[in-house]
CSV table of C-alpha atoms in Angstrom, one decimal:
chain,number,residue,atom,x,y,z
K,19,UNK,CA,18.5,24.4,8.1
K,20,UNK,CA,19.3,28.2,8.4
K,21,UNK,CA,19.0,31.2,6.2
K,22,UNK,CA,22.5,32.3,6.5
K,23,UNK,CA,23.9,29.0,5.4
K,24,UNK,CA,24.1,27.3,1.8
K,25,UNK,CA,20.9,26.4,2.6
K,26,UNK,CA,19.2,29.5,1.3
K,27,UNK,CA,21.0,28.8,-2.3
K,28,UNK,CA,18.5,26.2,-3.0
K,29,UNK,CA,14.8,25.9,-3.1
K,30,UNK,CA,13.0,24.7,-0.1
K,31,UNK,CA,10.5,22.4,-1.3
K,32,UNK,CA,7.7,21.6,1.7
K,33,UNK,CA,6.6,18.4,0.3
K,34,UNK,CA,4.3,17.5,3.6
K,35,UNK,CA,2.6,21.0,3.7
K,36,UNK,CA,-1.1,19.7,3.6
K,37,UNK,CA,-0.9,17.1,6.4
K,38,UNK,CA,1.5,19.9,8.3
K,39,UNK,CA,-0.8,23.0,7.8
K,40,UNK,CA,-4.0,20.1,9.0
K,41,UNK,CA,-2.6,19.3,12.1
K,42,UNK,CA,-1.1,22.1,13.1
K,43,UNK,CA,-4.6,24.1,12.9
K,44,UNK,CA,-6.2,21.2,14.7
K,45,UNK,CA,-3.3,21.2,17.5
K,46,UNK,CA,-4.3,25.2,17.7
K,47,UNK,CA,-8.0,24.0,18.1
K,48,UNK,CA,-8.2,21.2,20.3
K,49,UNK,CA,-5.2,20.3,22.3
K,50,UNK,CA,-2.4,18.3,22.8
K,51,UNK,CA,-4.3,15.6,24.2
K,52,UNK,CA,-6.9,15.5,21.4
K,53,UNK,CA,-4.3,14.7,18.9
K,54,UNK,CA,-3.5,11.9,20.4
K,55,UNK,CA,-7.1,11.1,20.0
K,56,UNK,CA,-6.8,11.5,16.5
K,57,UNK,CA,-3.4,9.5,16.0
K,58,UNK,CA,-5.3,6.5,17.4
K,59,UNK,CA,-8.4,7.2,15.6
K,60,UNK,CA,-5.7,7.1,12.2
K,61,UNK,CA,-4.8,4.0,13.0
K,62,UNK,CA,-8.3,2.4,13.8
K,63,UNK,CA,-8.5,3.8,9.9
K,64,UNK,CA,-5.7,2.5,8.7
K,65,UNK,CA,-7.2,-1.2,10.1
K,66,UNK,CA,-10.7,-0.7,9.0
K,67,UNK,CA,-8.9,-0.5,5.7
K,68,UNK,CA,-6.8,-3.2,5.5
K,69,UNK,CA,-9.2,-5.7,7.2
K,70,UNK,CA,-11.7,-4.4,4.4
K,71,UNK,CA,-8.9,-5.5,1.9
K,72,UNK,CA,-8.1,-8.4,3.3
K,73,UNK,CA,-11.5,-9.5,3.1
K,74,UNK,CA,-12.5,-9.2,0.5
K,75,UNK,CA,-9.0,-10.8,-1.2
K,76,UNK,CA,-9.6,-13.6,1.1
K,77,UNK,CA,-12.9,-13.9,1.8
K,78,UNK,CA,-12.7,-15.5,5.8
K,79,UNK,CA,-12.8,-13.0,8.3
K,80,UNK,CA,-10.2,-14.7,10.8
K,81,UNK,CA,-7.7,-14.2,7.5
K,82,UNK,CA,-8.8,-10.7,6.9
K,83,UNK,CA,-8.4,-10.5,10.8
K,84,UNK,CA,-5.2,-12.0,11.1
K,85,UNK,CA,-3.7,-9.7,8.1
K,86,UNK,CA,-5.3,-6.5,9.3
K,87,UNK,CA,-3.7,-6.9,12.7
K,88,UNK,CA,-0.4,-7.7,11.2
K,89,UNK,CA,0.3,-4.5,8.8
K,90,UNK,CA,-0.9,-2.5,12.0
K,91,UNK,CA,1.8,-4.3,13.5
K,92,UNK,CA,4.5,-3.5,11.0
K,93,UNK,CA,2.8,0.3,11.1
K,94,UNK,CA,3.9,0.0,14.8
K,95,UNK,CA,7.5,1.4,14.4
K,96,UNK,CA,6.3,4.0,13.0
K,97,UNK,CA,3.1,5.2,15.1
K,98,UNK,CA,4.1,8.8,15.0
K,99,UNK,CA,2.2,11.8,14.1
K,100,UNK,CA,4.1,13.2,10.9
K,101,UNK,CA,2.8,13.3,7.6
K,102,UNK,CA,3.8,10.5,6.5
K,103,UNK,CA,0.7,9.0,8.7
K,104,UNK,CA,-2.1,9.9,6.1
K,105,UNK,CA,0.1,8.2,3.2
K,106,UNK,CA,-0.5,5.1,5.2
K,107,UNK,CA,-4.2,5.7,4.6
K,108,UNK,CA,-3.6,6.5,1.0
K,109,UNK,CA,-2.0,3.7,0.1
K,110,UNK,CA,-4.8,1.1,1.9
K,111,UNK,CA,-7.1,3.4,0.0
K,112,UNK,CA,-6.1,2.8,-3.4
K,113,UNK,CA,-4.8,-1.0,-2.9
K,114,UNK,CA,-8.8,-1.3,-2.1
K,115,UNK,CA,-9.7,1.0,-5.3
K,116,UNK,CA,-7.5,-1.0,-7.5
K,117,UNK,CA,-8.9,-4.3,-6.7
K,118,UNK,CA,-12.5,-2.8,-6.7
K,119,UNK,CA,-11.8,-1.5,-10.2
K,120,UNK,CA,-10.3,-5.3,-11.1
K,121,UNK,CA,-14.0,-7.0,-10.5
K,122,UNK,CA,-16.4,-4.1,-10.8
K,123,UNK,CA,-14.3,-2.0,-13.9
K,124,UNK,CA,-16.0,1.3,-13.3
K,125,UNK,CA,-14.5,4.5,-14.2
K,126,UNK,CA,-15.4,6.2,-11.1
K,127,UNK,CA,-13.0,4.1,-8.8
K,128,UNK,CA,-10.1,5.3,-11.4
K,129,UNK,CA,-11.0,8.5,-10.9
K,130,UNK,CA,-11.6,8.8,-7.0
K,131,UNK,CA,-8.0,7.1,-6.9
K,132,UNK,CA,-7.1,10.2,-9.3
K,133,UNK,CA,-7.9,12.2,-7.1
K,134,UNK,CA,-6.2,10.1,-3.9
K,135,UNK,CA,-3.0,10.4,-5.7
K,136,UNK,CA,-3.4,14.5,-6.2
K,137,UNK,CA,-4.2,14.5,-2.0
K,138,UNK,CA,-1.1,12.2,-1.3
K,139,UNK,CA,1.1,14.5,-3.5
K,140,UNK,CA,0.3,17.1,-1.2
K,141,UNK,CA,0.9,15.4,1.2
K,142,UNK,CA,3.8,12.9,2.0
K,143,UNK,CA,6.9,12.2,-0.5
K,144,UNK,CA,5.8,8.5,-0.8
K,145,UNK,CA,3.1,9.8,-3.4
K,146,UNK,CA,5.6,7.9,-6.0
K,147,UNK,CA,4.4,4.3,-4.7
K,148,UNK,CA,0.7,5.5,-6.3
K,149,UNK,CA,2.4,6.2,-9.8
K,150,UNK,CA,4.2,2.9,-9.7
K,151,UNK,CA,0.9,0.6,-8.1
K,152,UNK,CA,-0.9,0.6,-11.4
K,153,UNK,CA,1.8,-0.1,-13.1
K,154,UNK,CA,2.9,-3.0,-10.9
K,155,UNK,CA,-0.1,-4.5,-11.3
K,156,UNK,CA,-0.5,-4.6,-14.9
K,157,UNK,CA,2.7,-6.0,-15.7
K,158,UNK,CA,1.9,-8.2,-12.8
K,159,UNK,CA,-1.7,-9.3,-14.9
K,160,UNK,CA,0.8,-9.8,-18.1
K,161,UNK,CA,2.9,-12.0,-16.2
K,162,UNK,CA,0.4,-14.5,-15.7
K,163,UNK,CA,-1.0,-14.4,-19.2
K,164,UNK,CA,2.2,-15.1,-20.8
K,165,UNK,CA,3.2,-18.4,-18.2
K,166,UNK,CA,-0.9,-19.3,-18.9
K,167,UNK,CA,0.2,-18.7,-23.2
K,168,UNK,CA,3.9,-20.7,-22.8
K,169,UNK,CA,3.0,-23.7,-20.1
K,170,UNK,CA,-0.6,-24.1,-19.5
K,171,UNK,CA,-1.4,-23.5,-23.8
K,172,UNK,CA,-4.5,-21.4,-22.5
K,173,UNK,CA,-5.3,-18.4,-25.1
K,174,UNK,CA,-5.2,-15.6,-23.4
K,175,UNK,CA,-3.9,-11.7,-24.9
K,176,UNK,CA,-0.8,-10.7,-24.0
K,177,UNK,CA,-2.1,-6.8,-23.3
K,178,UNK,CA,-5.9,-6.3,-22.3
K,179,UNK,CA,-7.9,-3.6,-22.1
K,180,UNK,CA,-7.8,-4.1,-18.2
K,181,UNK,CA,-4.2,-3.5,-18.5
K,182,UNK,CA,-4.1,-1.4,-20.9
K,183,UNK,CA,-6.8,1.0,-18.5
K,184,UNK,CA,-3.7,0.5,-15.6
K,185,UNK,CA,-0.8,2.0,-17.4
K,186,UNK,CA,-3.0,4.9,-18.0
K,187,UNK,CA,-3.6,5.2,-14.9
K,188,UNK,CA,0.2,5.3,-13.8
K,189,UNK,CA,0.8,7.9,-16.6
K,190,UNK,CA,-2.3,10.2,-15.6
K,191,UNK,CA,-0.9,10.1,-11.5
K,192,UNK,CA,2.6,10.9,-13.2
K,193,UNK,CA,1.1,14.1,-14.9
K,194,UNK,CA,-0.9,15.0,-12.2
K,195,UNK,CA,1.6,14.8,-9.4
K,196,UNK,CA,2.2,18.9,-11.2
K,197,UNK,CA,-1.0,20.0,-9.2
K,198,UNK,CA,1.4,21.1,-6.0
K,199,UNK,CA,2.6,24.5,-4.6
K,200,UNK,CA,6.5,23.6,-6.6
K,201,UNK,CA,5.0,22.1,-9.8
K,202,UNK,CA,8.1,19.3,-11.4
K,203,UNK,CA,10.5,20.1,-8.1
K,204,UNK,CA,8.3,17.8,-5.7
K,205,UNK,CA,9.2,15.3,-8.2
K,206,UNK,CA,13.1,15.8,-8.3
K,207,UNK,CA,13.1,16.0,-4.9
K,208,UNK,CA,11.1,13.3,-3.8
K,209,UNK,CA,14.1,11.2,-6.2
K,210,UNK,CA,17.0,12.6,-4.8
K,211,UNK,CA,15.5,12.9,-1.2
K,212,UNK,CA,15.8,8.5,-1.6
K,213,UNK,CA,18.8,8.7,-3.3
K,214,UNK,CA,20.6,11.0,-1.0
K,215,UNK,CA,23.7,8.3,0.9
K,216,UNK,CA,24.2,11.4,3.6
K,217,UNK,CA,20.6,10.8,4.3
K,218,UNK,CA,20.7,7.0,3.9
K,219,UNK,CA,23.1,6.6,6.5
K,220,UNK,CA,21.5,8.8,9.4
K,221,UNK,CA,17.7,8.4,8.3
K,222,UNK,CA,16.4,5.4,9.5
K,223,UNK,CA,13.4,4.9,6.6
K,224,UNK,CA,15.8,5.8,4.2
K,225,UNK,CA,18.3,3.8,5.1
K,226,UNK,CA,15.9,0.7,4.5
K,227,UNK,CA,16.1,2.0,0.2
K,228,UNK,CA,19.9,2.1,1.1
K,229,UNK,CA,19.6,-1.9,1.8
């Protein structure tokens, strides 16, 4: 984009400004070779977070290792040193926090989730996933209760305190998404990118949404 084109009439939203700034400082301080080391550490952390989550769910180290390895394999096609790299870390972290909250019901886990969300908002447009995750879990839990009530005749509450807090977490995440240099424009910008037909035809990761 050049300032003398039609782009000058539109707001430029640098939605990946935080990791871009951090990577730039790191590169200036340590050079290209250490950027490669940093990328390896990032994906190593992704593996550890995926393993931890898988082990908590399966209680089987071999299953956890396989699932963590498979998750890293699926990320391989996007294993570039780009801001989206940190989004993978945020996703695994938030999934772990939600699972831990399911087991422990500690408010501190939800607060940590919101903190990670704010950092994600300022790092990559995929933060919309962070808004949706708690609501999707609440919907899944409610579906389980409906099935138990209708098919197995078990008496379960259709709407529990757990599901209510997850919905509130989604709403709070949406509100805290405004904590960025662009305010509500960041929300609309991320959505507009995902719906842009021209980008869907030319940008691989957006073409997956189009499919």
